[in-house]
XYZ file of C-alpha atoms in Angstrom:
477
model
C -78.409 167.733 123.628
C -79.996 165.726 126.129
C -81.650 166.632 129.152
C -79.967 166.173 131.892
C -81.706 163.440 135.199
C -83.371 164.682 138.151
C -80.004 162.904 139.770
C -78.287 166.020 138.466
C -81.217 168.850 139.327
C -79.716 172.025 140.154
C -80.411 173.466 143.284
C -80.830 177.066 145.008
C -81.297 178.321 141.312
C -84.281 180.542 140.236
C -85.709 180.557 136.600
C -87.864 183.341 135.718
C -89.305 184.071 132.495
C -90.582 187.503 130.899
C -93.971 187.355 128.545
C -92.026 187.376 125.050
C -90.656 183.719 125.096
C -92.559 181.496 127.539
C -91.869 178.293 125.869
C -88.395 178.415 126.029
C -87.920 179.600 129.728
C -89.996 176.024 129.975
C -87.526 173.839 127.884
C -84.591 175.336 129.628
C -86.094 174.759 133.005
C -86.951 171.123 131.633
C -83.520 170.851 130.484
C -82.430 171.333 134.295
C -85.332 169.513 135.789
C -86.417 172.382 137.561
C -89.521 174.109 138.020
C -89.838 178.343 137.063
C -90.512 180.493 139.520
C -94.055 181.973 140.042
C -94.297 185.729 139.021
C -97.183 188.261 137.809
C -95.546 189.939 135.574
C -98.484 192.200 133.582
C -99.805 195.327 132.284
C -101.978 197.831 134.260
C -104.913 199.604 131.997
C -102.884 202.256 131.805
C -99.987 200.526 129.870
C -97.146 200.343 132.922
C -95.893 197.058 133.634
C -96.576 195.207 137.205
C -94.080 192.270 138.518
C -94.335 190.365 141.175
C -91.956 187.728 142.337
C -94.352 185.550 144.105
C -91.251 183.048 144.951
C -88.633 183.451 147.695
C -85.053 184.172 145.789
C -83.857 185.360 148.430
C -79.656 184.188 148.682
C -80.437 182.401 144.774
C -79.024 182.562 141.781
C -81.460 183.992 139.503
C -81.741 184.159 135.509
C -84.529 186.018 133.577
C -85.282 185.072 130.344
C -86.555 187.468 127.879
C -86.507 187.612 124.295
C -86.954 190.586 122.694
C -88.990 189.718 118.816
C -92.711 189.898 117.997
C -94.494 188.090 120.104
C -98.152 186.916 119.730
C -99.174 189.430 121.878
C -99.838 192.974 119.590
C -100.083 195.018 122.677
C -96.359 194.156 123.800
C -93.624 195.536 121.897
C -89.925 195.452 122.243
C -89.808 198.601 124.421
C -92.024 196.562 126.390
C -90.367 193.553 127.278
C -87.057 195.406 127.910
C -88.860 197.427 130.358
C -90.440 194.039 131.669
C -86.611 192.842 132.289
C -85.887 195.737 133.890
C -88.408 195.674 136.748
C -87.870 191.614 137.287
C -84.374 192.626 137.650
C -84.465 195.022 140.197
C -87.003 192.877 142.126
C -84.721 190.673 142.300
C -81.756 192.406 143.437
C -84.890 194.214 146.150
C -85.559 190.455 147.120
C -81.740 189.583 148.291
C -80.968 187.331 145.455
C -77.389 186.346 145.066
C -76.393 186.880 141.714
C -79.070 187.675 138.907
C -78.355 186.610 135.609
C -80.140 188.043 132.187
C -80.991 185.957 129.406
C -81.562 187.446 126.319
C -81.382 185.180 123.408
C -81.883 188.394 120.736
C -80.201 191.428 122.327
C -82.412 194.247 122.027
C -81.287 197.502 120.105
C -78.158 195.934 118.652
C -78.267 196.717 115.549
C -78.415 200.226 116.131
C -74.650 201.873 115.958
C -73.927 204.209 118.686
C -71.705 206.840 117.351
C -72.375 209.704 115.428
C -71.483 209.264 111.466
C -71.340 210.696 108.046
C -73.092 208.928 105.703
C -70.385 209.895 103.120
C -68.393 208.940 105.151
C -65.841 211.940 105.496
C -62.945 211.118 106.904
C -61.478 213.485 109.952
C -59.971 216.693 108.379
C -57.560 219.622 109.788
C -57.739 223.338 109.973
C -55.995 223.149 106.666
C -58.745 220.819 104.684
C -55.993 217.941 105.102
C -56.513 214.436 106.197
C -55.611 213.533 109.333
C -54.641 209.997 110.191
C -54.311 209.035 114.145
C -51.070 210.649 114.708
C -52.015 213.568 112.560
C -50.536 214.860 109.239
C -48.953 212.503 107.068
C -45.392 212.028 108.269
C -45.461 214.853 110.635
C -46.441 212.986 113.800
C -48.086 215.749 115.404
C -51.834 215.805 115.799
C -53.574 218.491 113.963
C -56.881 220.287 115.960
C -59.689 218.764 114.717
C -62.644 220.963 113.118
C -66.465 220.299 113.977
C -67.053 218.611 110.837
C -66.311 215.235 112.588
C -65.259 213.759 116.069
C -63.268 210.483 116.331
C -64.728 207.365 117.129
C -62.239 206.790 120.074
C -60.744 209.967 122.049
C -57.085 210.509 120.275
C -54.078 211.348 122.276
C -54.011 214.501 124.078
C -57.180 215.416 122.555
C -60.824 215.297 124.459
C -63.629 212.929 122.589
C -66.149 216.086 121.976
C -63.898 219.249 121.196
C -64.624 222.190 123.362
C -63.183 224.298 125.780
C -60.861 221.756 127.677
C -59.682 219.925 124.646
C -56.060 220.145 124.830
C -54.148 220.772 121.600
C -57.434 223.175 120.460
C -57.778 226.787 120.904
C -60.771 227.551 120.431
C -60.689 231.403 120.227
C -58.330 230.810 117.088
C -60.822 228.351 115.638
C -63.942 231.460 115.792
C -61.472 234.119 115.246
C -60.671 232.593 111.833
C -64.757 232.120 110.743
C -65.740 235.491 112.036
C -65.612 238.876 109.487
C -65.052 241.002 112.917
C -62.055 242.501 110.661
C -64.047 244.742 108.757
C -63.437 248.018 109.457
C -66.902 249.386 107.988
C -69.046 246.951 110.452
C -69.957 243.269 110.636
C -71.981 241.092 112.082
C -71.710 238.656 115.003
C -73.179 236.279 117.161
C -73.114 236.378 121.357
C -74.583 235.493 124.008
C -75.394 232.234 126.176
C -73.862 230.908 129.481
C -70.882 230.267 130.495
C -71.492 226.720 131.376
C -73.867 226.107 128.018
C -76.401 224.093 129.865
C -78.885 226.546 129.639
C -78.418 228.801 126.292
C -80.974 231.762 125.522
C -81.455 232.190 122.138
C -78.981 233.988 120.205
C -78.462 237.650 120.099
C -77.767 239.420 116.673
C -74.795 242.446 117.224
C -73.509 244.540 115.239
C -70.256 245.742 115.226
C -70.192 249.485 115.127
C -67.046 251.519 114.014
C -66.034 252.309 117.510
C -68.228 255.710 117.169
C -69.659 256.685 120.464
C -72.318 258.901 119.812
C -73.837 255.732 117.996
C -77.216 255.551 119.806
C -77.497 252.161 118.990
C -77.704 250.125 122.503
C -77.371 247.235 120.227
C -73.833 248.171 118.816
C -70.466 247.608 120.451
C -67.027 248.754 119.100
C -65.021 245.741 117.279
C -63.298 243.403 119.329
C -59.640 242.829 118.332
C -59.059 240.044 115.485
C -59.714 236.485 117.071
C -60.097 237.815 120.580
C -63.764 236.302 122.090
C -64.933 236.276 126.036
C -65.532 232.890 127.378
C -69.204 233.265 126.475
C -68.429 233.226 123.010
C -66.856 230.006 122.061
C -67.927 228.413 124.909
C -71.131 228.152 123.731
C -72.348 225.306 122.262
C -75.325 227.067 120.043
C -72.735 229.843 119.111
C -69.830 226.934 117.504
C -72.959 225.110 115.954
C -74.448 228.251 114.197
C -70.370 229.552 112.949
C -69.534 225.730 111.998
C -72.944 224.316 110.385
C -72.785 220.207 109.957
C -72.111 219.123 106.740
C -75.709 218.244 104.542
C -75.440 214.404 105.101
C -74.171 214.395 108.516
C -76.316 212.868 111.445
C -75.426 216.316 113.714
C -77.524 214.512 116.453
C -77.879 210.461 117.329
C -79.147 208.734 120.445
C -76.337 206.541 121.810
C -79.082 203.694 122.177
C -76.281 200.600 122.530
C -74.297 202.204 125.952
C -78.105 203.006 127.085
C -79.537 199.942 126.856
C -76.340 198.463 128.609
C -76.653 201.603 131.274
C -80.707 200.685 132.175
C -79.744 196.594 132.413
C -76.458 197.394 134.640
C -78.226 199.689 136.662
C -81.515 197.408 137.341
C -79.422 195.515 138.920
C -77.725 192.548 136.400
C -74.465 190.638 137.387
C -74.414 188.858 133.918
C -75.392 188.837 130.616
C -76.132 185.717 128.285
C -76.986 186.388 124.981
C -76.733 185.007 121.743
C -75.080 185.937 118.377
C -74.972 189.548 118.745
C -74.707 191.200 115.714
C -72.276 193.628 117.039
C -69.114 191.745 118.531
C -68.250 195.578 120.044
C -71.745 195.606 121.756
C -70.277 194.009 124.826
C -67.800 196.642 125.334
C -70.443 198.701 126.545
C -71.081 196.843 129.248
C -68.924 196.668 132.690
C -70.103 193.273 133.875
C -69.497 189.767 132.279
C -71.510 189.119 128.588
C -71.516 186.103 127.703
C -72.087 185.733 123.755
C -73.175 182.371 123.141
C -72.891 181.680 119.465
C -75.812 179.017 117.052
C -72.912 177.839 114.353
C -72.917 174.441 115.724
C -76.636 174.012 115.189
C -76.603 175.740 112.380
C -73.748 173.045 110.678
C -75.423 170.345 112.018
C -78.627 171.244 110.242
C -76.555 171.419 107.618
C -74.632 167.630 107.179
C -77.747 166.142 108.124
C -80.489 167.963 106.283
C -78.620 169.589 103.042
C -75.362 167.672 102.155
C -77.298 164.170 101.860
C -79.614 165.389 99.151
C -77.073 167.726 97.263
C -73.332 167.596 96.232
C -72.950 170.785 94.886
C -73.734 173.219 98.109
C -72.170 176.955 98.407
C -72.332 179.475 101.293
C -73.469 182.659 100.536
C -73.350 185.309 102.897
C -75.721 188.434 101.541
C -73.651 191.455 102.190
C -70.118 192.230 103.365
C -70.873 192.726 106.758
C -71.636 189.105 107.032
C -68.827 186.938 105.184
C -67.045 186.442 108.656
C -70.060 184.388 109.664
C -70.654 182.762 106.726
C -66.529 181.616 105.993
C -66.705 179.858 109.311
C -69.253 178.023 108.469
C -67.992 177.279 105.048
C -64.261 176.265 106.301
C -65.787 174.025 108.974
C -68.151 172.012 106.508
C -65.223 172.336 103.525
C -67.789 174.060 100.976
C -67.214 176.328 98.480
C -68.080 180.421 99.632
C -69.708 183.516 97.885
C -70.336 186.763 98.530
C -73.087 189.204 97.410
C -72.250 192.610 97.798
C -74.175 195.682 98.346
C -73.852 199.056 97.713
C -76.261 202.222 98.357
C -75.251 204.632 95.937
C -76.140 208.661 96.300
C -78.441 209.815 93.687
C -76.107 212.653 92.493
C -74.144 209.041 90.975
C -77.199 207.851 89.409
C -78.421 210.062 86.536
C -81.868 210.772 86.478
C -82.819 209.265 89.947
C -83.592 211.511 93.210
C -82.830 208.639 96.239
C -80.499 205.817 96.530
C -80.432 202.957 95.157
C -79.369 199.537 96.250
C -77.694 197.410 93.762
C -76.452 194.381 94.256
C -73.580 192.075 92.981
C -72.733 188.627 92.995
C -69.207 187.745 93.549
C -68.751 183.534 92.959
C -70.292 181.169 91.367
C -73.295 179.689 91.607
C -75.009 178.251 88.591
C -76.931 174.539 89.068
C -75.825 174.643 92.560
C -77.820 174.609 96.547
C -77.180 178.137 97.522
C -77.573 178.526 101.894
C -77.892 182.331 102.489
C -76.284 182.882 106.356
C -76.962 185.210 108.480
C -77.704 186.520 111.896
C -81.092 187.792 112.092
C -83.819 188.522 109.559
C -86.020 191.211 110.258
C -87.870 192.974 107.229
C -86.443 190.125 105.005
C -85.668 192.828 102.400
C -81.708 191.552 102.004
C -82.634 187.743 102.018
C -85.420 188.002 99.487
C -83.286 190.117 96.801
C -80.427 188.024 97.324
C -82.424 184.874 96.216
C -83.605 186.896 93.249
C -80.256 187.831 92.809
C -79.108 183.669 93.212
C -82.289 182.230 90.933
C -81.552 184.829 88.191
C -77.499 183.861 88.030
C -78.649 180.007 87.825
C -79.320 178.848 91.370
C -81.015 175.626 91.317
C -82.635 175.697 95.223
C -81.687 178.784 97.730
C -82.335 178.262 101.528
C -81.548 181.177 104.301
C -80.200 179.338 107.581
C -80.629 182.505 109.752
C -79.950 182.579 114.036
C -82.640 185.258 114.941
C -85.987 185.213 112.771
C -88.046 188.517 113.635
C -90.149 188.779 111.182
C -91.866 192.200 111.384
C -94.321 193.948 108.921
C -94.769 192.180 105.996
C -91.755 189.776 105.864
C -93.438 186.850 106.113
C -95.690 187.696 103.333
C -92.468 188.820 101.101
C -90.892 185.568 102.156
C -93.569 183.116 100.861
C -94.149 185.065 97.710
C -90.125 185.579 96.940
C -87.493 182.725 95.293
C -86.430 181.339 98.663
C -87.127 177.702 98.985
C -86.852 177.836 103.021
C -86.338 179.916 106.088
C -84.208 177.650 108.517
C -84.208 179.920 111.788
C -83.911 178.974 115.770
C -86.131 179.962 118.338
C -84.461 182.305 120.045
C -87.037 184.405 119.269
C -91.157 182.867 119.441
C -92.052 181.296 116.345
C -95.092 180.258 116.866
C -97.356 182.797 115.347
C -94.825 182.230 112.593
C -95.299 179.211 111.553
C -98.742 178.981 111.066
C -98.904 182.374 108.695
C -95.399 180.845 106.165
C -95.307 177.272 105.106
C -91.563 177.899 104.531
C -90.025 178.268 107.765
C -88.978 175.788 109.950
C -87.300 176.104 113.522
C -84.206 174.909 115.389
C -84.585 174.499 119.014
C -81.474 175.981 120.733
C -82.823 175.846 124.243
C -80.815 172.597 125.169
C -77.072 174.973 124.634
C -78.767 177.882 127.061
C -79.695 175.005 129.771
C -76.166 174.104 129.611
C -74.938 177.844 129.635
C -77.058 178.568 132.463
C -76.182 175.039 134.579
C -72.350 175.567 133.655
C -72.637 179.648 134.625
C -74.424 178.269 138.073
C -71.382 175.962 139.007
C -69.021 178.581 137.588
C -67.520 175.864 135.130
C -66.219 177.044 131.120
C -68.433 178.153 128.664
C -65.968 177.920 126.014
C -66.235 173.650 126.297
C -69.877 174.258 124.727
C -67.961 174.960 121.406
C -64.833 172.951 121.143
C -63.901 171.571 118.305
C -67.824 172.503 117.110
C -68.636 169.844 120.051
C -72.588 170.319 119.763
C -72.474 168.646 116.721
């Protein structure tokens, strides 16, 4: 894409650019024929961040770049340049700007999911130890109460998203009457105590049930209540249903919700917008209640492609190198007509796998690939654990060159290391993220600038034109 002519400069627009990807806030202001904004944005000795806007923005529309990969920089981290975005933000927003605008090529904490799950992936179950399907049992189309061994990923009809107290459809004194051995006549034992509201629990009391005998000296001992009848301390109380319905072994009781927090800290500094590029969750932007814009490298990536691969080969196949990806990897293959395989993956426990005590990954190639160019896609390499075995996997079936065309190259650890020393031929990535510390440790990556498509986002965002005209018809080709 060219750049555009200082005919065509865009005025009363602010570009401001975070420490993690300098050179690209530069090409995108080039591509605009703009200058960026002064700022001093560092770190104090104690490790807090400092920003200054040292440019007026007041009444401007404003976009902050950050990228959120390894930088050259060992002292900033990830945590560090969202924290970074977060303060230029709200300076903004402090400063009277008129819109501000975030631009994060990699979207940071994406990858992690945001619900609680099971990794065996139970589905939801009844007080009867039946499957239940969204409208309950099978054929009865009435929804069952759900237990504690799972919640559902959206709230259900009629039925709160965390069971408890309010949950309609659940009684709750039925669900601890029916765990608790209060029915024996000759004593029991029992759990109470807490607070009403559960906020603040003590720790919980051991009681025993006494026979109703009231010389029992016992201060400790309390007649029998009546079958399933509990006070409102009882199963209100979160400690008390966790301790009489214990998580299954392989569920993940407790998980930070780090996707709708991330979107909670940006929306709250003070963003209007979001730009960002290939997320790797589609669903991520539902956590958000402003505009996301999820720009998308295909184009680039296909033109790389025709020009760079197709020439020197006939006999090209996309690969994508798990399940998760063949979406991303079809569309490329149906808009450059080539032939498309799959490798799948699959963790399996070790109670499968005789003589082993942890999982094991095995992998399986589904397609054909012998004497042929195999182009591993994908959306970000991190670790480069799944690209490395899958061109194993591809020279070992008969693959005569594999190449990864990846949008978001990372690279932490040891992954460049793995990646010279593995069966991959080249790394094609963009620089959405730095690569310049990259390049010079691995001889086999090489870089696709993208910063030309997020000029044009930002100019066509700034004069409220269509975004989807960028991608037409693959019209960056």
């Amino acid at each position: 894409m060219t750049r555009k002519t200082s005919s065509n400069m865009v005025r009363n627009i602010s570009i401001l650019s975070g420490n993690s990807h300098i050179s690209l806030a530069l090409s995108i202001c080039n591509y605009l024929s703009i200058s960026p904004s002064e700022r001093i944005l560092c770190k104090f000795s104690s490790g807090e961040s400092r920003c200054e806007i040292q440019d007026s923005v007041r009444g401007k529309d404003v976009y902050i770049i950050q990228s959120f990969g390894v930088g050259e920089d060992p002292n900033y981290k990830v945590n560090d340049y969202l924290m970074e975005v977060c303060i230029m933000i709200a300076a903004c927003k402090g400063g009277s700007a008129r819109r501000v605008t975030a631009v994060l090529p990699l979207f940071p904490y994406s990858r992690q999911p945001d619900l609680a799950f099971s990794k065996a992936g139970a589905p939801l179950r009844g007080d009867k130890g039946m499957v239940v399907d969204g409208e309950g049992k099978a054929g009865s189309g009435k929804a069952e109460a759900y237990t504690f061994e799972s919640v559902p990923v959206t709230p259900h009809p009629n039925i709160a998203r965390t069971a408890g107290l309010g949950s309609k459809g659940l009684d709750m004194a039925d669900v601890v009457g029916r765990v608790t051995n209060s029915n024996n006549n000759t004593g029991g034992v029992g759990y109470r105590g807490g607070t009403p509201s559960g906020i603040q629990t003590p720790p919980l009391q051991l009681i025993t049930y006494g026979t109703g005998n009231n010389n029992n000296n016992n201060n400790n001992t309390f007649p029998p209540p009546p079958p399933g009848q509990f006070t409102t301390h009882d199963y209100e109380n979160p400690s008390l249903m966790l301790s009489l319905h214990p998580p299954k072994p392989n569920y993940k009781q407790w998980m930070a919700q780090s996707g709708s927090l991330v979107a909670d800290l940006l929306t709250c500094s003070g963003a209007d917008r979001i730009l960002t590029c290939d997320l790797h969750e589609q669903t991520y932007q539902g956590f958000f209640d402003i505009p996301v814009d999820n720009l998308h490298a295909r184009p680039f990536l296909c033109k790389y492609i025709s020009q760079h691969i197709l020439p020197t080969t006939n006999s090209v196949t996309i690969i994508s190198p798990d399940a998760g990806g063949a979406k991303r990897a079809t569309a490329i293959a149906d808009v450059l007509n080539l032939p498309f395989a799959l490798i799948h993956k699959e963790r399996r426990h070790p109670k499968f796998i005789p003589g082993k005590k942890s999982a094991k990954a095995t992998m399986m190639l589904v397609g054909e690939v012998k004497g042929r160019t195999c182009l591993l896609i994908d959306d970000l390499v991190d670790t480069g654990n799944t690209i490395t075995r899958a061109a194993k996997l591809l020279k070992r079936e008969g693959a005569e060159r594999v190449v990864a065309v990846v949008t978001h190259g990372v690279f932490s650890g040891d992954a460049l290391e793995r990646i010279e020393s593995s069966a991959l031929d080249k790394v094609v990535v963009t620089n959405t993220v730095d690569q310049t510390a990259h390049l010079r440790r691995c001889g086999k990556v090489e870089v696709l600038d993208v910063s030309g498509v997020f000029g044009e986002a930002v100019r066509r965002v700034h004069f409220g034109e269509s975004l989807a005209g960028l991608f037409e018809g693959e019209g960056m080709l």
